[in-house]
Each structure stands twice: as C-alpha cells, then as structure tokens.
Coordinates of C-alpha atoms in Angstrom, one line a residue:
Chain A
X7 CA -12.8 4.0 -2.8
X8 CA -13.9 2.1 -5.9
X9 CA -10.5 2.8 -7.5
X10 CA -8.8 1.3 -4.5
X11 CA -11.1 -1.7 -4.7
X12 CA -10.2 -2.2 -8.3
X13 CA -6.6 -2.0 -7.5
X14 CA -6.9 -4.6 -4.8
X15 CA -8.8 -6.9 -7.2
X16 CA -6.2 -6.4 -9.9
X17 CA -3.3 -7.1 -7.5
X18 CA -5.1 -10.2 -6.1
X19 CA -5.7 -11.5 -9.6
X20 CA -2.1 -10.8 -10.5
X21 CA -0.8 -12.7 -7.5
X22 CA -3.1 -15.6 -8.3
X23 CA -1.9 -15.8 -11.9
X24 CA 1.7 -15.6 -10.9
X25 CA 1.2 -18.2 -8.3
X26 CA -0.1 -20.6 -10.9
X27 CA 2.6 -19.6 -13.3
X28 CA 5.2 -20.3 -10.6
X29 CA 3.8 -23.8 -10.2
X30 CA 4.2 -24.5 -13.9
X31 CA 7.8 -23.4 -14.3
X32 CA 10.6 -25.8 -13.6
X33 CA 13.4 -27.9 -15.1
X34 CA 11.0 -30.8 -15.6
X35 CA 9.2 -30.0 -18.9
X36 CA 5.6 -31.0 -18.2
X37 CA 2.5 -29.7 -19.8
X38 CA 0.5 -27.2 -17.5
X39 CA -2.7 -29.3 -17.4
X40 CA -0.8 -32.5 -16.5
X41 CA 1.1 -30.6 -13.8
X42 CA -2.0 -29.1 -12.2
X43 CA -4.0 -32.3 -12.3
X44 CA -1.0 -34.0 -10.6
X45 CA -1.0 -31.3 -8.0
X46 CA -4.7 -31.4 -7.3
X47 CA -5.7 -35.0 -7.7
X48 CA -2.4 -36.5 -7.2
X49 CA -1.1 -40.0 -7.2
X50 CA 2.0 -41.7 -5.8
X51 CA 4.0 -40.8 -9.0
X52 CA 7.0 -38.6 -9.2
X53 CA 5.1 -35.8 -10.9
X54 CA 2.8 -35.3 -7.8
X55 CA 5.9 -35.4 -5.6
X56 CA 7.5 -32.6 -7.7
X57 CA 4.4 -30.5 -7.7
X58 CA 3.5 -31.0 -4.0
X59 CA 6.9 -31.1 -2.4
X60 CA 9.0 -28.8 -4.5
X61 CA 7.0 -26.3 -6.6
X62 CA 4.1 -25.7 -4.2
X63 CA 6.2 -24.7 -1.2
X64 CA 8.4 -22.6 -3.4
X65 CA 5.4 -20.7 -4.8
X66 CA 3.8 -20.4 -1.3
X67 CA 7.0 -19.0 0.1
X68 CA 7.2 -16.6 -2.7
X69 CA 3.9 -15.1 -1.7
X70 CA 4.8 -15.1 2.0
X71 CA 8.2 -13.6 1.6
X72 CA 7.0 -11.0 -1.0
X73 CA 4.0 -10.0 1.1
X74 CA 6.2 -9.6 4.2
X75 CA 8.8 -7.4 2.5
X76 CA 6.2 -5.2 0.7
X77 CA 4.1 -4.7 3.8
X78 CA 7.0 -4.0 6.0
X79 CA 8.4 -1.5 3.5
X80 CA 5.1 0.4 3.3
X81 CA 4.9 0.3 7.2
X82 CA 8.4 1.7 7.7
X83 CA 7.9 4.4 5.0
X84 CA 4.6 5.4 6.5
X85 CA 6.0 5.5 10.0
X86 CA 9.2 7.4 9.2
X87 CA 7.3 9.5 6.6
X88 CA 10.1 8.9 4.2
X89 CA 9.8 7.2 0.8
X90 CA 13.5 6.0 1.0
X91 CA 12.9 3.9 4.2
X92 CA 13.1 0.1 3.8
X93 CA 12.4 -2.8 6.1
X94 CA 16.1 -3.7 6.6
X95 CA 16.6 -0.3 8.2
X96 CA 16.1 -1.5 11.7
X97 CA 18.9 -4.1 11.4
X98 CA 16.6 -7.2 11.5
X99 CA 17.6 -8.7 8.2
X100 CA 21.3 -8.3 8.8
X101 CA 21.0 -9.9 12.2
X102 CA 18.8 -12.7 10.9
X103 CA 21.5 -13.3 8.2
X104 CA 24.2 -13.4 10.9
X105 CA 22.2 -16.1 12.8
X106 CA 21.9 -18.2 9.7
X107 CA 25.6 -17.7 8.9
X108 CA 26.5 -19.0 12.4
X109 CA 24.3 -22.0 11.9
X110 CA 25.9 -22.9 8.6
X111 CA 29.4 -22.3 9.9
X112 CA 29.0 -24.4 13.1
X113 CA 27.6 -27.2 11.1
X114 CA 24.2 -27.0 12.9
X115 CA 22.5 -27.0 9.5
X116 CA 23.8 -30.5 8.8
X117 CA 22.5 -31.7 12.1
X118 CA 18.8 -30.9 11.5
X119 CA 16.8 -29.4 8.7
X120 CA 15.4 -26.3 10.4
X121 CA 18.6 -25.2 12.1
X122 CA 19.2 -22.4 9.6
X123 CA 15.8 -20.7 9.7
X124 CA 15.6 -21.1 13.5
X125 CA 19.0 -19.6 14.0
X126 CA 18.0 -16.7 11.7
X127 CA 14.9 -16.1 13.7
X128 CA 17.0 -16.1 16.9
X129 CA 19.3 -13.5 15.3
X130 CA 16.3 -11.3 14.4
X131 CA 15.0 -11.6 18.0
X132 CA 18.3 -10.6 19.5
X133 CA 18.4 -7.5 17.2
X134 CA 15.0 -6.3 18.2
X135 CA 15.9 -6.6 21.9
X136 CA 19.1 -4.7 21.2
X137 CA 17.1 -2.1 19.1
X138 CA 14.7 -1.4 22.0
X139 CA 17.5 -1.2 24.4
X140 CA 19.4 1.3 22.3
X141 CA 16.6 3.5 21.0
X142 CA 14.3 3.1 24.0
X143 CA 10.6 2.6 23.7
X144 CA 10.1 6.4 23.6
X145 CA 13.0 7.2 21.3
X146 CA 12.3 9.4 18.2
X147 CA 12.5 8.1 14.7
X148 CA 16.1 9.4 14.3
X149 CA 17.4 7.4 17.2
X150 CA 15.6 4.4 15.8
X151 CA 17.3 4.8 12.4
X152 CA 20.7 5.3 14.0
X153 CA 20.3 2.3 16.3
X154 CA 19.2 0.3 13.3
X155 CA 22.3 1.4 11.3
X156 CA 24.6 0.5 14.2
X157 CA 23.0 -3.0 14.6
X158 CA 23.2 -3.6 10.8
X159 CA 26.9 -2.6 10.8
X160 CA 27.6 -4.8 13.8
X161 CA 25.8 -7.8 12.3
X162 CA 27.6 -7.2 9.0
X163 CA 31.0 -7.1 10.8
X164 CA 30.3 -10.3 12.6
X165 CA 29.2 -12.0 9.4
X166 CA 32.4 -10.9 7.7
X167 CA 34.4 -12.2 10.7
X168 CA 32.7 -15.6 10.6
X169 CA 33.4 -15.8 6.8
X170 CA 37.0 -14.7 7.1
X171 CA 37.8 -17.2 9.9
X172 CA 36.0 -20.0 8.2
X173 CA 38.4 -23.0 7.9
X174 CA 35.9 -24.7 5.6
X175 CA 35.7 -23.3 2.0
X176 CA 32.5 -25.2 1.4
X177 CA 30.8 -23.6 4.3
X178 CA 32.1 -20.2 3.1
X179 CA 30.7 -20.7 -0.4
X180 CA 27.4 -21.9 1.1
X181 CA 27.2 -18.8 3.3
X182 CA 27.9 -16.5 0.3
X183 CA 25.3 -18.2 -1.8
X184 CA 22.7 -18.3 1.0
X185 CA 23.1 -14.6 1.6
X186 CA 22.2 -13.8 -2.0
X187 CA 18.6 -14.9 -1.3
X188 CA 16.7 -17.7 -3.0
X189 CA 13.6 -19.8 -2.9
X190 CA 15.0 -22.8 -4.5
X191 CA 14.9 -26.2 -2.8
X192 CA 12.7 -25.1 0.1
X193 CA 10.3 -27.6 1.6
X194 CA 7.0 -27.6 3.4
X195 CA 8.9 -27.5 6.6
X196 CA 9.9 -23.9 5.8
X197 CA 6.3 -23.1 5.0
X198 CA 4.9 -24.4 8.2
X199 CA 7.7 -22.7 10.2
X200 CA 7.2 -19.3 8.6
X201 CA 3.4 -19.2 8.3
X202 CA 2.5 -18.5 12.0
X203 CA 5.1 -15.7 12.1
X204 CA 3.9 -14.2 8.9
X205 CA 0.2 -14.3 10.1
X206 CA 1.3 -12.7 13.4
X207 CA 3.1 -9.9 11.5
X208 CA 0.0 -9.3 9.3
X209 CA -2.2 -9.1 12.5
X210 CA 0.2 -6.6 14.0
X211 CA 0.8 -4.4 11.0
X212 CA -2.5 -4.2 9.0
X213 CA -4.5 -2.6 11.9
X214 CA -2.0 0.3 12.0
X215 CA -3.4 1.8 8.8
X216 CA -5.4 4.6 10.6
X217 CA -2.5 5.6 12.8
X218 CA -0.2 5.8 9.9
X219 CA -2.7 7.9 8.0
X220 CA -2.9 10.5 10.9
X221 CA 1.0 10.6 10.9
X222 CA 0.7 12.4 7.6
X223 CA 0.0 15.5 9.7
X224 CA 3.1 15.0 11.9
X225 CA 3.5 13.3 15.3
X226 CA 1.9 16.1 17.3
X227 CA -1.3 16.3 15.2
X228 CA -1.5 12.5 15.0
X229 CA -1.4 12.2 18.8
X230 CA -4.1 14.9 19.2
X231 CA -6.2 12.9 16.7
X232 CA -6.2 10.0 19.2
X233 CA -3.2 8.0 17.8
X234 CA -1.3 6.3 20.6
X235 CA 2.2 7.0 19.2
X236 CA 4.1 4.8 21.7
X237 CA 1.9 1.8 21.1
X238 CA 2.1 2.4 17.3
X239 CA 5.9 2.4 17.4
X240 CA 6.1 -0.8 19.5
X241 CA 3.6 -2.7 17.4
X242 CA 5.1 -1.5 14.1
X243 CA 8.7 -2.5 15.0
X244 CA 7.6 -5.8 16.5
X245 CA 5.6 -6.6 13.3
X246 CA 8.4 -5.6 11.0
X247 CA 10.9 -7.6 13.0
X248 CA 8.7 -10.7 13.0
X249 CA 8.0 -10.5 9.2
X250 CA 11.4 -9.5 8.0
X251 CA 13.2 -11.9 10.3
X252 CA 11.0 -14.7 9.0
X253 CA 11.4 -13.7 5.4
X254 CA 15.2 -13.6 5.8
X255 CA 15.2 -16.9 7.7
X256 CA 13.5 -18.8 4.9
X257 CA 14.7 -17.0 1.8
X258 CA 18.0 -15.2 2.7
X259 CA 18.5 -11.5 1.9
X260 CA 16.0 -10.4 -0.8
X261 CA 16.6 -6.7 -1.3
X262 CA 14.8 -3.8 -2.8
X263 CA 11.3 -5.4 -2.7
X264 CA 10.3 -3.4 0.4
X265 CA 11.8 -0.3 -1.0
X266 CA 10.4 -0.3 -4.6
X267 CA 7.0 -1.9 -4.2
X268 CA 5.4 0.8 -2.0
X269 CA 7.0 3.4 -4.3
X270 CA 5.4 1.9 -7.4
X271 CA 2.0 1.6 -5.8
X272 CA 1.9 4.9 -3.9
X273 CA 0.2 7.0 -6.5
X274 CA -2.4 4.3 -7.2
X275 CA -3.6 4.5 -3.6
X276 CA -3.7 8.3 -3.6
X277 CA -0.5 8.3 -1.4
X278 CA -2.5 7.3 1.7
X279 CA -0.1 5.4 3.9
X280 CA -2.8 3.2 5.4
X281 CA -4.2 2.0 2.1
X282 CA -0.6 1.4 0.9
X283 CA -0.1 -1.4 3.5
X284 CA -2.4 -4.1 2.1
X285 CA -1.7 -3.0 -1.5
X286 CA 2.1 -3.3 -0.9
X287 CA 1.7 -6.8 0.6
X288 CA 0.0 -8.0 -2.6
X289 CA 2.4 -6.0 -4.8
X290 CA 5.4 -7.5 -2.9
X291 CA 4.0 -11.0 -3.3
X292 CA 3.5 -10.4 -7.1
X293 CA 7.0 -9.0 -7.4
X294 CA 8.8 -11.9 -5.6
X295 CA 6.7 -14.5 -7.5
X296 CA 7.5 -12.8 -10.8
X297 CA 11.2 -12.5 -9.9
X298 CA 11.3 -16.2 -8.8
X299 CA 9.8 -17.2 -12.1
X300 CA 12.3 -15.1 -14.0
X301 CA 15.3 -16.6 -12.3
X302 CA 14.1 -20.0 -13.6
X303 CA 13.4 -18.8 -17.1
X304 CA 16.5 -16.5 -17.7
X305 CA 19.2 -19.0 -16.8
X306 CA 17.4 -22.4 -16.4
X307 CA 20.4 -24.5 -15.6
X308 CA 22.5 -22.0 -13.6
X309 CA 20.7 -21.2 -10.4
X310 CA 20.5 -17.4 -10.7
X311 CA 19.8 -16.1 -7.2
X312 CA 16.5 -14.4 -6.5
X313 CA 18.1 -11.6 -4.4
X314 CA 20.6 -10.9 -7.2
X315 CA 17.8 -10.4 -9.7
X316 CA 15.6 -8.2 -7.4
X317 CA 18.7 -6.0 -6.8
X318 CA 19.5 -5.8 -10.5
X319 CA 15.9 -4.7 -11.2
X320 CA 15.4 -2.8 -8.0
X321 CA 18.5 -0.7 -7.8
X322 CA 17.8 1.3 -11.1
X323 CA 14.2 1.8 -9.9
X324 CA 15.6 3.1 -6.6
X325 CA 17.9 5.5 -8.5
X326 CA 14.9 6.8 -10.4
X327 CA 13.1 7.4 -7.1
X328 CA 16.1 9.3 -5.7
X329 CA 16.2 11.3 -8.9
X330 CA 12.5 12.1 -8.7
X331 CA 12.8 13.0 -5.0
X332 CA 15.6 15.4 -5.8
X333 CA 13.6 17.0 -8.7
X334 CA 10.6 17.5 -6.4
X335 CA 12.9 19.3 -3.9
X336 CA 12.2 16.7 -1.2
Chain B
X24 CA -20.0 24.8 31.7
X25 CA -16.2 25.0 31.1
X26 CA -14.4 23.8 28.0
X27 CA -10.9 24.0 29.5
X28 CA -9.6 24.6 33.0
X29 CA -5.9 24.9 33.8
X30 CA -4.7 25.0 37.4
X31 CA -1.1 25.9 38.1
X32 CA 0.0 24.3 34.8
X33 CA 3.8 24.1 34.8
X34 CA 5.9 22.6 32.0
X35 CA 9.6 22.1 32.6
X36 CA 12.4 21.8 30.1
X37 CA 15.2 20.4 32.2
X38 CA 15.0 22.4 35.4
X39 CA 13.7 25.5 33.7
X40 CA 9.9 26.2 33.7
X41 CA 8.9 27.1 30.1
X42 CA 5.3 27.5 31.4
X43 CA 5.2 28.6 34.9
X44 CA 2.1 28.0 37.1
X45 CA -0.5 29.2 34.6
X46 CA -4.2 29.0 35.6
X47 CA -6.8 29.7 33.0
X48 CA -10.3 28.7 32.1
X49 CA -12.2 28.8 28.8
X50 CA -16.0 28.9 28.5
X51 CA -18.1 28.4 25.4
X52 CA -18.4 31.2 22.9
X53 CA -14.9 32.7 23.2
X54 CA -12.1 33.5 20.7
X55 CA -9.1 33.7 23.1
X56 CA -6.0 35.3 21.5
X57 CA -2.8 34.0 23.1
X58 CA -0.1 36.7 22.6
X59 CA 3.4 37.2 23.8
X60 CA 6.9 37.5 22.4
X61 CA 8.9 34.6 20.9
X62 CA 9.8 32.1 23.6
X63 CA 7.0 33.3 25.9
X64 CA 5.6 29.8 26.1
X65 CA 2.5 30.0 24.0
X66 CA 3.0 26.8 22.1
X67 CA 4.2 24.9 25.2
X68 CA 1.2 26.1 27.1
X69 CA -1.2 24.7 24.5
X70 CA 0.8 21.4 24.1
X71 CA 1.0 21.0 27.9
X72 CA -2.8 21.7 28.3
X73 CA -3.5 19.0 25.6
X74 CA -1.4 16.5 27.6
X75 CA 1.1 16.2 24.7
X76 CA 3.9 17.2 27.1
X77 CA 4.6 16.0 30.6
X78 CA 3.4 18.7 33.0
X79 CA 2.6 19.5 36.6
X80 CA -0.6 21.0 37.7
X81 CA -4.0 20.1 36.3
X82 CA -5.5 20.3 32.9
X83 CA -9.0 19.1 32.2
X84 CA -7.9 18.0 28.7
X85 CA -5.0 15.8 29.7
X86 CA -7.3 13.9 32.0
X87 CA -9.3 12.6 29.0
X88 CA -8.3 9.4 27.1
X89 CA -6.8 10.1 23.7
X90 CA -10.0 9.1 21.9
X91 CA -12.2 11.2 24.1
X92 CA -9.8 14.1 23.8
X93 CA -9.8 13.9 20.0
X94 CA -13.6 14.3 20.0
X95 CA -13.5 17.2 22.4
X96 CA -10.5 19.4 21.3
X97 CA -8.7 19.9 18.0
X98 CA -5.0 20.8 17.9
X99 CA -3.6 22.7 14.9
X100 CA 0.2 22.7 15.3
X101 CA 2.3 25.5 13.9
X102 CA 4.5 23.1 11.8
X103 CA 2.6 22.7 8.6
X104 CA 3.4 19.1 7.9
X105 CA 1.9 17.2 5.0
X106 CA 4.1 14.1 4.6
X107 CA 2.6 12.5 1.5
X108 CA 1.2 13.9 -1.7
X109 CA -2.5 13.1 -0.8
X110 CA -5.5 15.0 -2.1
X111 CA -6.9 17.9 -0.3
X112 CA -10.1 15.9 0.4
X113 CA -8.1 13.0 1.8
X114 CA -6.2 15.4 4.1
X115 CA -9.3 17.2 5.4
X116 CA -11.0 13.8 5.9
X117 CA -8.3 13.0 8.5
X118 CA -10.2 15.3 10.8
X119 CA -13.0 12.7 10.9
X120 CA -10.7 9.9 12.2
X121 CA -11.8 10.4 15.8
X122 CA -15.3 9.5 14.7
X123 CA -14.2 6.3 13.0
X124 CA -13.4 7.4 9.5
X125 CA -10.8 5.1 8.0
X126 CA -12.0 2.2 10.0
X127 CA -15.4 2.2 8.4
X128 CA -16.7 3.8 5.2
X129 CA -17.3 7.5 5.4
X130 CA -20.7 8.3 6.9
X131 CA -23.0 11.0 5.5
X132 CA -22.1 13.0 8.6
X133 CA -18.4 12.8 7.8
X134 CA -19.0 13.9 4.2
X135 CA -21.0 16.8 5.4
X136 CA -18.4 17.9 7.8
X137 CA -15.6 17.7 5.2
X138 CA -17.6 19.7 2.7
X139 CA -18.5 22.3 5.3
X140 CA -14.9 22.7 6.3
X141 CA -13.7 23.0 2.7
X142 CA -16.4 25.6 2.0
X143 CA -15.5 27.7 5.1
X144 CA -11.9 27.9 4.1
X145 CA -12.7 28.7 0.4
X146 CA -11.2 25.4 -0.8
X147 CA -14.0 23.6 -2.6
X148 CA -12.2 24.2 -6.0
X149 CA -9.0 22.5 -4.6
X150 CA -10.9 19.4 -3.4
X151 CA -9.2 17.0 -5.8
X152 CA -5.8 18.8 -6.0
X153 CA -2.7 17.3 -4.4
X154 CA -2.1 19.1 -1.1
X155 CA 1.7 19.1 -1.3
X156 CA 1.7 20.9 -4.6
X157 CA -0.3 23.9 -3.3
X158 CA 1.4 27.1 -2.1
X159 CA 2.4 27.5 1.5
X160 CA -0.6 29.7 2.3
X161 CA -3.0 27.3 0.6
X162 CA -1.5 24.4 2.5
X163 CA -2.1 26.3 5.7
X164 CA -5.8 26.7 4.8
X165 CA -6.1 23.0 4.0
X166 CA -4.7 22.1 7.4
X167 CA -7.1 24.5 9.0
X168 CA -9.9 23.0 7.1
X169 CA -8.8 19.6 8.5
X170 CA -9.1 21.1 12.0
X171 CA -12.5 22.5 11.3
X172 CA -13.7 19.1 10.0
X173 CA -13.0 17.7 13.4
X174 CA -15.9 19.8 14.7
X175 CA -14.9 19.7 18.4
X176 CA -16.2 22.1 21.1
X177 CA -12.7 23.5 21.5
X178 CA -10.0 24.4 18.9
X179 CA -6.4 25.2 19.8
X180 CA -4.6 26.8 16.9
X181 CA -0.9 27.7 16.9
X182 CA -0.3 30.7 14.6
X183 CA -2.8 29.7 12.0
X184 CA -2.8 33.0 10.2
X185 CA 1.0 33.3 9.8
X186 CA 1.8 33.4 6.1
X187 CA -1.7 34.0 4.9
X188 CA -2.7 36.9 2.6
X189 CA -4.8 39.7 4.3
X190 CA -8.1 38.4 2.9
X191 CA -7.5 34.9 4.2
X192 CA -6.3 36.2 7.5
X193 CA -9.6 38.0 7.9
X194 CA -11.5 34.9 6.6
X195 CA -9.8 32.7 9.2
X196 CA -10.5 35.1 12.1
X197 CA -14.1 35.4 11.0
X198 CA -14.4 31.6 10.9
X199 CA -13.2 31.6 14.5
X200 CA -15.8 34.3 15.4
X201 CA -18.5 32.2 13.8
X202 CA -17.4 29.1 15.7
X203 CA -17.7 31.1 18.9
X204 CA -21.1 32.4 17.9
X205 CA -22.2 28.8 17.5
X206 CA -21.1 28.1 21.1
X207 CA -17.7 26.6 20.5
X208 CA -14.4 28.2 21.6
X209 CA -11.1 28.9 20.0
X210 CA -7.7 29.5 21.6
X211 CA -5.4 31.0 19.0
X212 CA -1.8 32.1 19.3
X213 CA -1.1 35.3 17.3
X214 CA 1.7 37.6 16.6
X215 CA -0.4 40.2 14.7
X216 CA -1.7 42.5 17.5
X217 CA -4.0 44.2 15.1
X218 CA -5.9 41.0 14.3
X219 CA -5.8 40.1 18.0
X220 CA -7.3 43.4 19.0
X221 CA -9.9 43.3 16.3
X222 CA -11.2 39.7 16.3
X223 CA -10.6 38.2 19.7
X224 CA -13.2 38.4 22.4
X225 CA -10.5 38.0 25.0
X226 CA -6.7 38.2 25.1
X227 CA -4.2 36.2 27.3
X228 CA -0.8 37.7 27.4
X229 CA 2.3 35.6 28.3
X230 CA 5.8 36.6 29.1
X231 CA 8.7 34.3 30.1
X232 CA 6.3 31.4 30.8
X233 CA 4.0 33.4 33.0
X234 CA 0.5 34.6 32.4
X235 CA 0.8 38.4 32.7
X236 CA -2.6 39.6 31.6
X237 CA -6.0 38.2 30.9
X238 CA -9.0 40.2 29.8
X239 CA -10.6 42.4 27.1
X240 CA -8.3 43.3 24.3
X241 CA -8.4 47.0 25.1
X242 CA -7.3 46.4 28.7
X243 CA -4.6 43.8 27.9
X244 CA -3.0 45.8 25.1
X245 CA -2.2 48.8 27.4
X246 CA 0.8 51.0 26.3
X247 CA 2.6 49.9 29.6
X248 CA 2.4 46.2 28.8
X249 CA 3.3 46.7 25.1
X250 CA 6.4 48.4 26.4
X251 CA 7.3 46.0 29.2
X252 CA 6.4 42.7 27.5
X253 CA 7.0 43.4 23.8
X254 CA 9.3 46.4 24.0
X255 CA 7.3 48.4 21.5
X256 CA 5.1 51.4 21.3
X257 CA 1.9 51.3 19.2
X258 CA -0.6 53.7 17.7
X259 CA -4.0 52.8 19.0
X260 CA -7.5 54.2 18.4
X261 CA -11.0 53.2 19.4
X262 CA -12.9 53.4 16.1
X263 CA -16.5 52.6 15.3
X264 CA -15.1 49.4 13.8
X265 CA -13.5 48.5 17.1
X266 CA -10.1 48.8 18.6
X267 CA -7.2 49.4 16.1
X268 CA -3.6 48.7 17.2
X269 CA -0.6 49.3 14.9
X270 CA 2.9 48.8 16.4
X271 CA 5.1 51.8 15.4
X272 CA 8.5 51.6 17.1
X273 CA 10.7 49.9 19.7
X274 CA 9.9 51.5 23.0
X275 CA 13.6 52.3 23.7
X276 CA 14.0 54.4 20.5
X277 CA 12.8 57.9 20.2
X278 CA 9.7 58.7 18.2

C-alpha cells in the first residue's frame, strides 16, 4: 500500500514538473521566471497572450489526452486480461479520425472552429453504437475484439476513400498531417470541449478497479465474487469510447501510449489491474507531456508530429513486450 | 436450516438438457461429493445452482443478489485462471472483495481471514511470491486459499484436488472436513472415488444430467452403480479407517 502511495506521489510530481516544463518550451525564447509571471499575473502584453492562449491549453491538453490514453489502455488490458490490448482496439479512434477527415474534406473546418473535434466525436459515437449492435451487450470478449477490428478496418477504408477522391491537394495534406497526431496550435476552445468528456470518462472508468481485480480469476469466479459482468462491460466500453474519442478529436491519432504505459507501470503496482488504472492515467499524462516537449526540442522549426514520435519510441517498447511475452510462454 | 435447495433444476444447452430436473438440498456440516463420469453435468449443475447459467426450476442461491450471494457461497471454478503476475497474498485477498476489500483499506478481519486461509493451505512461505510463477499444483492451492478466505457458509468447488500431490489432496479434503465440523458445508466434484468414499459425508452421483443416487458413500458406490454409471468394477473393503474403494477394471472386460 505504501509503495503504491509513493508511486502515485512520484507520478503526480512528474506530471506537475512536465506540465511546468511544457509551459516553458516554445519558439519564443523567454526566461522561465518571466514566462511564469506573465502566465500568473498577466498583463495585456503579447507574452501573457502566448502563455495563456497557446502554451497553457497545449499543456492542459497534453495531460488530458495522455491521461485518457493511459487509463483506457489499462482498462482494456484489465478487461481483456491481455497485456497486448490497446484502447484503439474497439475501433473508436479509427472512427473518430474518419469523422475528422470528413469534416476537413467537406470544408466544415473552415466554416467554424470546432467542426473538426465535433465531427470526430460524432464518428466515435457512431462506432460505439455499431460496436454494441455487432457484438451485442452480452457478447464475449472475442466477439468484441472482432467487431472492433471490423469497425477499424471499415473506418480505415472510408478514410482512404475520402483521401483518394479528394480533389483538393491541400485538404489531403491537411488530413494526412492531422492524422499523425499533434497538440500544436490548439486553443482553449479545445480544452473546454474536451474537459467534460474526459471527466465523464474518468467517472466511468476509475470505479471499475475492483471488478477488474476480480477478473484476474476469470469471468466465472469474478461473477461469483459479486462483479456484475454485463454492467462492467457496458461501463468500460462507454468510458473508453468517450475518452479515446475525445482524445482523438482534439489531438488526432496518438498511438502506443495506451499500450506501453500500462506495461511500464504494471510491475510497480504489483500487477493489480485495479491499481493500474489511476497509475496509468498519470503515467500517460507524463508520457504525452514529455513527448510533446520533445517534439519542440528535437526539431524546433520543423513541426515534428507528436504521434510520429510516440510511435517511434513506442513501437520498439512494444516489440520488447512481445519478446518478453514469448519468453514467458504467454 | 438449509444452505442450498434445488427444485427441479434444469439447464439447457440448445434443446438438450445438460442438467435434468435435479432436486437437492444441503444442510450445514456436510461434505457432499459430486461424482459422475465426464459430461455427467457436475460443473453445469453447480454453475446453474449459483445462477451463473440461465436455468429452469428453483435454486435458493440464484435468488440472491450478486453481493449477497458472494457473502453466502464461494465458487471455485475448475479452470485455474490467474491472469496477471500478482503476489499470492494479493490473489488470496480477492476472496475478501465481497466484504469491501479493495474499496476501503483492508480490515483486521480481512487480514486474519487471509492469514488463516494461507495457513490452512500450507502457503504462508509463498505469501510474497508471484502466483503465476508457481507450479500448477501450487497455483491450485493458492486459488483454493482464495476461496477459503471468502469464509462463506457454503463452498462449491469444481475438481479442486485434480493435479495435487497425494499429501495435498488429503490436506484439501481434511480442510473441507474441518469446515463441515465448524458448521459450514462444501459441495465438491471429484473423479477420485477413493477420496470421495473416504472423506465425504455424503455422495451425489450424476449420470447424463440426472441425479441417480444420493446418500452415504457406502450405499452410493454400489458395484451395480459403478458398473452402470462408470462402466468399471472396483475393489472395496470396509476397514477400521473407513470405506476403501479402488477401481480395478472396466466392467465389460474379464477379470
């Protein structure tokens, strides 16, 4: 218990430090103290504007997106009892991306600022309805995974269709870059749009800790220990859909966070799936904040995409995980 | 007082009854051995009685809410699933979830129950070990300790001694006897007729979904039933230690 407490304190401190660091990194070279005083006390000068309207929403979104992906990864792995599960498995991120792509292609994004995230959320919502229709509320985890794969494939195919039919090369480029995932140039509009959904997701997923713990013994034993499996499944999928849909809507596709973060933290929480939820939320926030700082430091002038970096770092970690799973005979 | 009453319990798989109009009641202080050939419906009977499968007829257990049921009856499935590399202590503590463990800090009562369960299954030295790295038989004992930690009036265990060494088979059956002595009851499915004869206070024999015999081990394990239900002959003797049964041959073949 105390070890878990220390871990949570350490992760919280890490997130806080990275949050401040994220506020201090940017193309405008300003000393940290000046930046922070401009943020906190403020004036009508350009520095306060940069801090409050550009860097603060970016750092806040980093926390929200990272926490969503980490938490959802831990929830999916705990539910499916498989360390290779990831939040995109149920097809929500692909469908959210399709929604966004349609918004860009049709020019809706030019019409009003929030068209893209709203269209992405609509895409996510459609995919969840489709998922429940395909897998059924009582469907086993295998039907759920297969339905998710089918929905992802379908969303991917439609995305490719929209891209290939695009008469406008600028829209096509915008789509490709958006899909790589980024937190650059987001505003407080994005924060206020995402926050209620992220909070709803937290409220749905965090209380599932005990049920996920009992699932360690298998579905039958978990049910006999008083876990309501049907309710657990519905709550979990709704929570993951809300959070991943929102994260994709505001940041595009940021891969590997939900896969790698629970894996890195598992042994630190004694492999308990319930304790892994909150720890992975903090760990995910730290990872996305760190990656978003890194993209600004590695290639300052070049707009390195966040999702590209997380994949470059995450894929080798994933290979290591596959290798270790094979070695353990899993 | 009755711990479990089944009235005409029927569980269907498609159109076929896997458990066919079984009526049964369990009172405190019993170790009831559930015996029968593969596919006789032993597991399905227990899962149906718990309300984990849709069924016809009445079971006093499936009438309870999931929370009430978890504090009244423990279910130890045959599949020995441990999904994550958790410590033995963590795994056994899952038996305390019905009393609030995991939502609040562990109570002194929870800690006592976990220690007692580890102690009974001879696992105190394994307490901090990773459960998934233990041998199959050791994992089976850890899972049984989890079931014991739940400390419910009734325990349903599906082939808990399969794969255990002889000493731990006897330890397990003696733990069940002690639970019965303390006024609780155990329903345990078994394939080892010798253990069933020696340690159970009562045997329930199933064949093709139907309950074919229910009574004292000596009466239930009659040569006729062993031949008609199991298709075997057995050597049997009433010794000062109790009834001894040792299957010897298929009933068709000549001795």
